[in-house]
Coordinates of C-alpha atoms in Angstrom, one line a residue:
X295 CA 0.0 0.0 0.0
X296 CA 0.9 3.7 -0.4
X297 CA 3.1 5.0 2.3
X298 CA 1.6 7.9 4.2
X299 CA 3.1 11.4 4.3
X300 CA 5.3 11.7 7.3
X301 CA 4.3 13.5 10.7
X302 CA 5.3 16.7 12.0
X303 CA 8.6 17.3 13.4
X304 CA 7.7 17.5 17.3
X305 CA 8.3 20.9 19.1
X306 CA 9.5 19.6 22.9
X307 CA 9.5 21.4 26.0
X308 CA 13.0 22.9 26.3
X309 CA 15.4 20.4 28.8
X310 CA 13.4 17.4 28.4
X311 CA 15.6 15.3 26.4
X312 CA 14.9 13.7 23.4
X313 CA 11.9 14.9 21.4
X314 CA 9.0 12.4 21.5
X315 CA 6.6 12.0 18.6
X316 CA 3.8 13.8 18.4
X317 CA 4.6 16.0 21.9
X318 CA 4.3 19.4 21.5
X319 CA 4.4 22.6 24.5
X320 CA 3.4 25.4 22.0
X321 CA 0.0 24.5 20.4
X322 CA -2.3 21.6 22.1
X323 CA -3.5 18.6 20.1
X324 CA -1.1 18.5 16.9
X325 CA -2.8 16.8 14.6
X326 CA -0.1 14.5 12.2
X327 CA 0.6 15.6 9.1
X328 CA -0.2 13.9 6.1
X329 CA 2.5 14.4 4.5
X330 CA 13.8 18.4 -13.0
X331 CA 11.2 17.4 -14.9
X332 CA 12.1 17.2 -18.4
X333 CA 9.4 18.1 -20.3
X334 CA 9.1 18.4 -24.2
X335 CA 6.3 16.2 -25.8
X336 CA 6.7 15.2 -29.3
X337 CA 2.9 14.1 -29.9
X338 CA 2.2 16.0 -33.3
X339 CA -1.5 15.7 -33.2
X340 CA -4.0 16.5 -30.8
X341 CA -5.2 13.9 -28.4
X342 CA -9.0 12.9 -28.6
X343 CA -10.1 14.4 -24.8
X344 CA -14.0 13.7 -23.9
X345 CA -15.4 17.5 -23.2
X346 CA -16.5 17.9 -19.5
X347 CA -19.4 20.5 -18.7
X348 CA -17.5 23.3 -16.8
X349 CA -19.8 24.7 -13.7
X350 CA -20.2 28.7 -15.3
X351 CA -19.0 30.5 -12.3
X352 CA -15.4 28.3 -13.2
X353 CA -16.2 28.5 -17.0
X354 CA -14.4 32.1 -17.5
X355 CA -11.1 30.8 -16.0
X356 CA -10.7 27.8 -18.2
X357 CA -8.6 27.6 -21.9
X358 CA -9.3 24.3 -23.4
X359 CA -7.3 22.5 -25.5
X360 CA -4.8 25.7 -26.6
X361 CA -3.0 24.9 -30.0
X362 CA 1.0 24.9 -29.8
X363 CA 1.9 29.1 -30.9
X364 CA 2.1 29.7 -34.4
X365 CA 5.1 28.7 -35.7
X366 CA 6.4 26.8 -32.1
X367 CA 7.5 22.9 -34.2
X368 CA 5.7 20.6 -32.7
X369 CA 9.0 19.5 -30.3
X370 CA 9.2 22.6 -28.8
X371 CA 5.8 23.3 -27.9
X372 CA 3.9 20.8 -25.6
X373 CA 0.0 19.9 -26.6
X374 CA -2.3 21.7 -24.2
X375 CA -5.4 20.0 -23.2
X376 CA -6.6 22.7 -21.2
X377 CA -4.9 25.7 -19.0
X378 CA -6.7 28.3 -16.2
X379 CA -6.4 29.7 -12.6
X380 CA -7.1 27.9 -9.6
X381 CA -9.6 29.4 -7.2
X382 CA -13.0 28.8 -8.5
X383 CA -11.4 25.5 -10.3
X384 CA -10.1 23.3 -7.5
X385 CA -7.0 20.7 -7.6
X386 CA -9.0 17.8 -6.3
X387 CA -11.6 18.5 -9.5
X388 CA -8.1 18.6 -11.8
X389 CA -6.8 15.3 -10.4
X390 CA -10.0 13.4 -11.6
X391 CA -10.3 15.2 -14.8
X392 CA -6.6 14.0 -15.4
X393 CA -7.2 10.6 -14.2
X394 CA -9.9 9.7 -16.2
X395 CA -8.1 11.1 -19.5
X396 CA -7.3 8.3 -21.9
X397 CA -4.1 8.9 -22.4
X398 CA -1.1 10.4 -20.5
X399 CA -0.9 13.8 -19.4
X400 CA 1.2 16.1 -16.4
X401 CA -0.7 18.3 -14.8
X402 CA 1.6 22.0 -14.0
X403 CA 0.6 24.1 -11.3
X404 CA 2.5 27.2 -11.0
X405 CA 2.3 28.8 -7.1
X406 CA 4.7 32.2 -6.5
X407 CA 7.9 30.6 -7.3
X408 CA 7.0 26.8 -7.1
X409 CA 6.1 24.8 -10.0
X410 CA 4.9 21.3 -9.6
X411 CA 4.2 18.8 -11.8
X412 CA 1.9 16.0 -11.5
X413 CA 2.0 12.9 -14.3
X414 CA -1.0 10.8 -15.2
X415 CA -0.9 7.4 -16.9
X416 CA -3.3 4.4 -16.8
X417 CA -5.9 6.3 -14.7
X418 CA -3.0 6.6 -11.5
X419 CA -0.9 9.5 -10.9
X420 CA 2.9 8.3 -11.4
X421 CA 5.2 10.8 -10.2
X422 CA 5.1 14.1 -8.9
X423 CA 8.0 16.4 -8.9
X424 CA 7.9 20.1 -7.3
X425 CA 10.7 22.7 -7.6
X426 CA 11.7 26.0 -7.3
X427 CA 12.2 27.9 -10.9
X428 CA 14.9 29.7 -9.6
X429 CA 17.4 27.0 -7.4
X430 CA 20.1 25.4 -9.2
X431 CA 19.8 21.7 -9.3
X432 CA 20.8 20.6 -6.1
X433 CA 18.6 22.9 -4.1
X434 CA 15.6 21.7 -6.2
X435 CA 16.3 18.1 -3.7
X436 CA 17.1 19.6 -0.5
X437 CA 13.4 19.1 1.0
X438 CA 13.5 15.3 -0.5
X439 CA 17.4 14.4 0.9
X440 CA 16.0 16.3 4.3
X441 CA 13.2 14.2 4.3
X442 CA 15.2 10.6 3.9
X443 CA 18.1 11.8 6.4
X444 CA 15.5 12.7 9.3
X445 CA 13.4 9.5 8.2
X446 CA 16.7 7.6 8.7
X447 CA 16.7 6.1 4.9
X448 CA 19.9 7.9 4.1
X449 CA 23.2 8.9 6.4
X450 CA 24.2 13.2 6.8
X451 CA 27.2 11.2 4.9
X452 CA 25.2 9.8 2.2
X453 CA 23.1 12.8 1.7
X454 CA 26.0 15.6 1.2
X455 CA 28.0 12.7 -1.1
X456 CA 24.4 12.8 -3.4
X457 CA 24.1 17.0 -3.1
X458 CA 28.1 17.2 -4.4
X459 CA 26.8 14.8 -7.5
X460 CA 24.1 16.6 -8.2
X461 CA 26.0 19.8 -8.7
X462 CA 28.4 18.0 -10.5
X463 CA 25.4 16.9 -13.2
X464 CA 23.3 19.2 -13.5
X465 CA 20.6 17.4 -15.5
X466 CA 20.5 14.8 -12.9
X467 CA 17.4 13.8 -10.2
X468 CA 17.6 13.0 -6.3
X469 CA 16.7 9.4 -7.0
X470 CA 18.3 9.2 -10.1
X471 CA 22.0 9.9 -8.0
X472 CA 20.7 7.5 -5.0
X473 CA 20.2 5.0 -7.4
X474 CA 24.1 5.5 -9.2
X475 CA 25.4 5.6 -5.5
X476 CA 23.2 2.5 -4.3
X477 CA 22.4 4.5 -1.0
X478 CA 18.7 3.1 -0.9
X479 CA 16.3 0.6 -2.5
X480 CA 13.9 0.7 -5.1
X481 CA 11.1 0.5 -2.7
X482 CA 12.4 2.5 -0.1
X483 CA 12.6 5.3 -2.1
X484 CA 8.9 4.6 -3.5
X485 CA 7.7 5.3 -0.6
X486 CA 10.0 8.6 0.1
X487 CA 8.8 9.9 -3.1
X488 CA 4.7 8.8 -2.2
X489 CA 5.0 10.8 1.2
X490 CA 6.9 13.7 -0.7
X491 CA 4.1 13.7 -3.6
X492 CA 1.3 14.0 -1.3
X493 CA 2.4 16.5 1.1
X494 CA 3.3 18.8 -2.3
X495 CA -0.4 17.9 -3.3
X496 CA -2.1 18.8 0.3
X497 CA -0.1 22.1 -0.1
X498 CA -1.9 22.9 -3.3
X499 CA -5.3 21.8 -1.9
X500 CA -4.6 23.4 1.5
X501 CA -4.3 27.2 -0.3
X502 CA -5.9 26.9 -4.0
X503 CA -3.9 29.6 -6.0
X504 CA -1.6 30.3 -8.8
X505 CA -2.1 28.9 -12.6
X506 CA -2.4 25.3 -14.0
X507 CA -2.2 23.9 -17.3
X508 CA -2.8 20.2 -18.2
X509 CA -0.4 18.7 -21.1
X510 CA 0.0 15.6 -23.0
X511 CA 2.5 13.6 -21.8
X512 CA 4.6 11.4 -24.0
X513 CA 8.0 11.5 -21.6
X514 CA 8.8 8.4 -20.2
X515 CA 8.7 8.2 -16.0
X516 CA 12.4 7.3 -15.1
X517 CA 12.1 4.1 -13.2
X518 CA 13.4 5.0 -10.3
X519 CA 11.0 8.3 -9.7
X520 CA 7.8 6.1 -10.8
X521 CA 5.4 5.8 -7.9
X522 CA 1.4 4.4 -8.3
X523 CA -0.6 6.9 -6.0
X524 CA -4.5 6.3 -6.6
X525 CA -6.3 9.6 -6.8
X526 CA -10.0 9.0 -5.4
X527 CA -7.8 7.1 -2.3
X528 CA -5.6 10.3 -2.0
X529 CA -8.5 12.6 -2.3
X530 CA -10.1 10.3 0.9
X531 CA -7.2 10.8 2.7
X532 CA -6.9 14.5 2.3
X533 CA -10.9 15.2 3.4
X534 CA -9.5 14.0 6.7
X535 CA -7.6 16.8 7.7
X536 CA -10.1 18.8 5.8
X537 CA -11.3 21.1 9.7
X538 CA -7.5 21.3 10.4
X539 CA -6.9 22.7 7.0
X540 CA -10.2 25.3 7.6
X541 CA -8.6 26.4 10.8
X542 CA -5.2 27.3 9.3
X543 CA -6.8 29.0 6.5
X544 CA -8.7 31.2 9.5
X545 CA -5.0 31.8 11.3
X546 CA -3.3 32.1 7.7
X547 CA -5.8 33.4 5.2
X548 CA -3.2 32.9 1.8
X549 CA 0.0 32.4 0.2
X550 CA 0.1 36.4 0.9
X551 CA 0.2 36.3 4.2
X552 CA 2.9 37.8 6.0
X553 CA 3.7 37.1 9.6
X554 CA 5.9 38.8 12.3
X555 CA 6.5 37.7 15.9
X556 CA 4.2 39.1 18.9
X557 CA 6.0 41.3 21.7
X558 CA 6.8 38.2 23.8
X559 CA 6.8 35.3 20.7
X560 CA 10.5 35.4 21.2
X561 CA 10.6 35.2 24.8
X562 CA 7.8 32.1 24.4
X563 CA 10.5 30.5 22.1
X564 CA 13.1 30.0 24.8
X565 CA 10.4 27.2 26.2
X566 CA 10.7 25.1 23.6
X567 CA 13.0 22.7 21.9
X568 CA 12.9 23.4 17.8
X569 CA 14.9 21.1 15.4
X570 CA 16.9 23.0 12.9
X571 CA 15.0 23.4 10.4
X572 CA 12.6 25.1 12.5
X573 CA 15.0 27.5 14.2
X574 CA 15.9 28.3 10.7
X575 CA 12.5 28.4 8.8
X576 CA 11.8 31.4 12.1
X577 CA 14.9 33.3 11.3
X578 CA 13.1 34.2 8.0
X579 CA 10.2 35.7 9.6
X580 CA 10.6 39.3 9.0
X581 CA 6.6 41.1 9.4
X582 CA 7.7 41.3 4.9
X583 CA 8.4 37.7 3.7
X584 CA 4.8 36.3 2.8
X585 CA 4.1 32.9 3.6
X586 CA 4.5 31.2 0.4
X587 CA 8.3 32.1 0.2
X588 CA 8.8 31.3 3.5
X589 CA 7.1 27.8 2.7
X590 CA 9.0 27.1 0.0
X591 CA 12.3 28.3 0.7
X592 CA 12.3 25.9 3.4
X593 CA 14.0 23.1 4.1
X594 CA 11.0 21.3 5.1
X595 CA 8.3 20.2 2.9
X596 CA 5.9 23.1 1.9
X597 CA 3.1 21.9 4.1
X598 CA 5.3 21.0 7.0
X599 CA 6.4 24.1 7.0
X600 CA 2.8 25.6 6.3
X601 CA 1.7 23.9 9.3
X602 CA 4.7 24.6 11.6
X603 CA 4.0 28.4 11.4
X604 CA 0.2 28.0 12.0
X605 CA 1.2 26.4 14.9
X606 CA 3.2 29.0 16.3
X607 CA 0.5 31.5 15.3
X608 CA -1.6 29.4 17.6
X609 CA 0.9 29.3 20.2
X610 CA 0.9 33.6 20.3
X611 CA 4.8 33.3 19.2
X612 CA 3.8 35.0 15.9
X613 CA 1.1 37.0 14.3
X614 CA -0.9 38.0 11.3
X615 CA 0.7 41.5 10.0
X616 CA -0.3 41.5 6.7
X617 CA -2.5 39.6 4.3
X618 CA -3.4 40.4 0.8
X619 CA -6.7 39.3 -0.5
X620 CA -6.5 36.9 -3.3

């Protein structure tokens, strides 16, 4: 079965010893988290896609099925199937309408300076890579090689050996160098990849913004970043966390939101033990940086991170300074 995204990383009372899972002296009850593409399509004629009705307060946001730009060739200019903004048109709706295509497609959903891609094959999404357009390649991995190292999959050793690699070959994936180096399994890093995936996917459904456009897909998955992640299941285990998710959009309204400590949120901070990643994902907190930078200039996962400054929101250690309606 899929692996499940991977919990929060617990915020222990300062002098306690170890962290324990799931303990937390900031913010009561914690719920658990759920936690370069290569992309240039050679199909040369358009896919047959079955027309959905589109509700008509969505309607005005929706392109279908763009043609390539007059005189792009036909290698240079991916087949669109359709492309809008997200808001009205919601990523849950997009994963279906992908899955049930009849032939494969990624589906690209640009967020402030994230882009993540989402590929479609045999009704099942199978892979999902996210990155930052403007992080050379082997800060495109650092949330992945954090995730493995605190997981335990992969040594501090292991993971610096893979970073100097990757900066050594540029065109090169995560996987793709754990897999030269023999660092990890095949089905270890399946399941890496799955919890990755889904937390990149619960960020996107957590704050529904930014622009998506749905391709055909005729790039082969590399084996080693090919996962099988059913949608309707994922889509299940997302409505879970679905009054968790309503009360950090309360605290945190959007991606715009920019957050600043409270008189005494540093004093409040000197009672708790913070990995550091934490520590460091706080030093950026400036009352300018809006949330979506912060997110994804982290080193952890986007919704990790997301959910980490809620909670210390909730805890009084920071506040709500500024937050531009979408």
């Amino acid at each position: 079965s899929d692996a499940t995204p991977p919990p929060p990383e617990p915020v222990s009372p300062a002098g306690n010893g170890p962290e324990a899972p799931g303990a937390t002296a900031v913010a009561p009850q914690a719920v658990a988290v759920p936690a370069a593409p290569a992309q240039t399509p050679t199909a040369v004629t358009r896919p047959t896609v079955k027309k959905r009705s589109t509700p008509k307060a969505a309607a005005r946001d929706i392109v279908p099925l763009e043609e390539p730009e007059a005189g792009a060739s036909p290698a240079d200019s991916p087949l669109v199937v359709e492309e809008g903004r997200l808001g009205k048109i919601k990523v849950p709706a997009l994963l279906k309408r992908c899955a049930a295509l009849s032939r494969p497609v990624v589906l690209r959903v640009r967020t402030g300076e994230t882009e993540t891609a989402v590929h479609f094959a045999a009704g099942q999404i199978g892979r999902i890579a996210s990155r930052l357009r403007h992080r050379d390649n082997a800060g495109q991995w650092r949330q992945l090689g954090y995730l493995m190292v605190r997981d335990g999959l992969i040594s501090d050793a292991q993971h610096d050996q893979v970073l100097e690699r990757l900066e050594a070959q540029p065109g090169l994936s995560f996987a793709a160098a754990l897999t030269q180096f023999g660092f990890t399994d095949g089905e270890t890093l399946r399941q890496a990849l799955t919890r990755q995936g889904k937390a990149a996917l619960y960020a996107l459904i957590l704050f529904t913004s930014g622009e998506y456009r749905i391709e055909a897909d005729d790039d082969e998955i590399p084996a080693e970043e090919e996962i099988a992640l059913q949608v309707d299941a994922l889509i299940r285990e997302a409505s879970h966390h679905q009054a968790e998710w309503t009360a950090i959009r309360k605290a945190l309204p959007n991606l715009a939101a920019v957050l600043d400590f409270t008189a005494d949120g540093r004093e409040k901070l000197e009672q708790v033990r913070l990995s550091v990643h934490q520590q460091q994902l706080l030093s950026q907190v400036d009352g300018r940086t809006p949330l979506g930078i912060l997110c994804s200039r982290s080193s952890l996962m986007d919704y990790e991170a997301c959910r980490f400054l809620y909670l210390m929101v909730k805890a009084g250690v920071l506040q709500l300074v500024a937050a531009t309606p979408r």
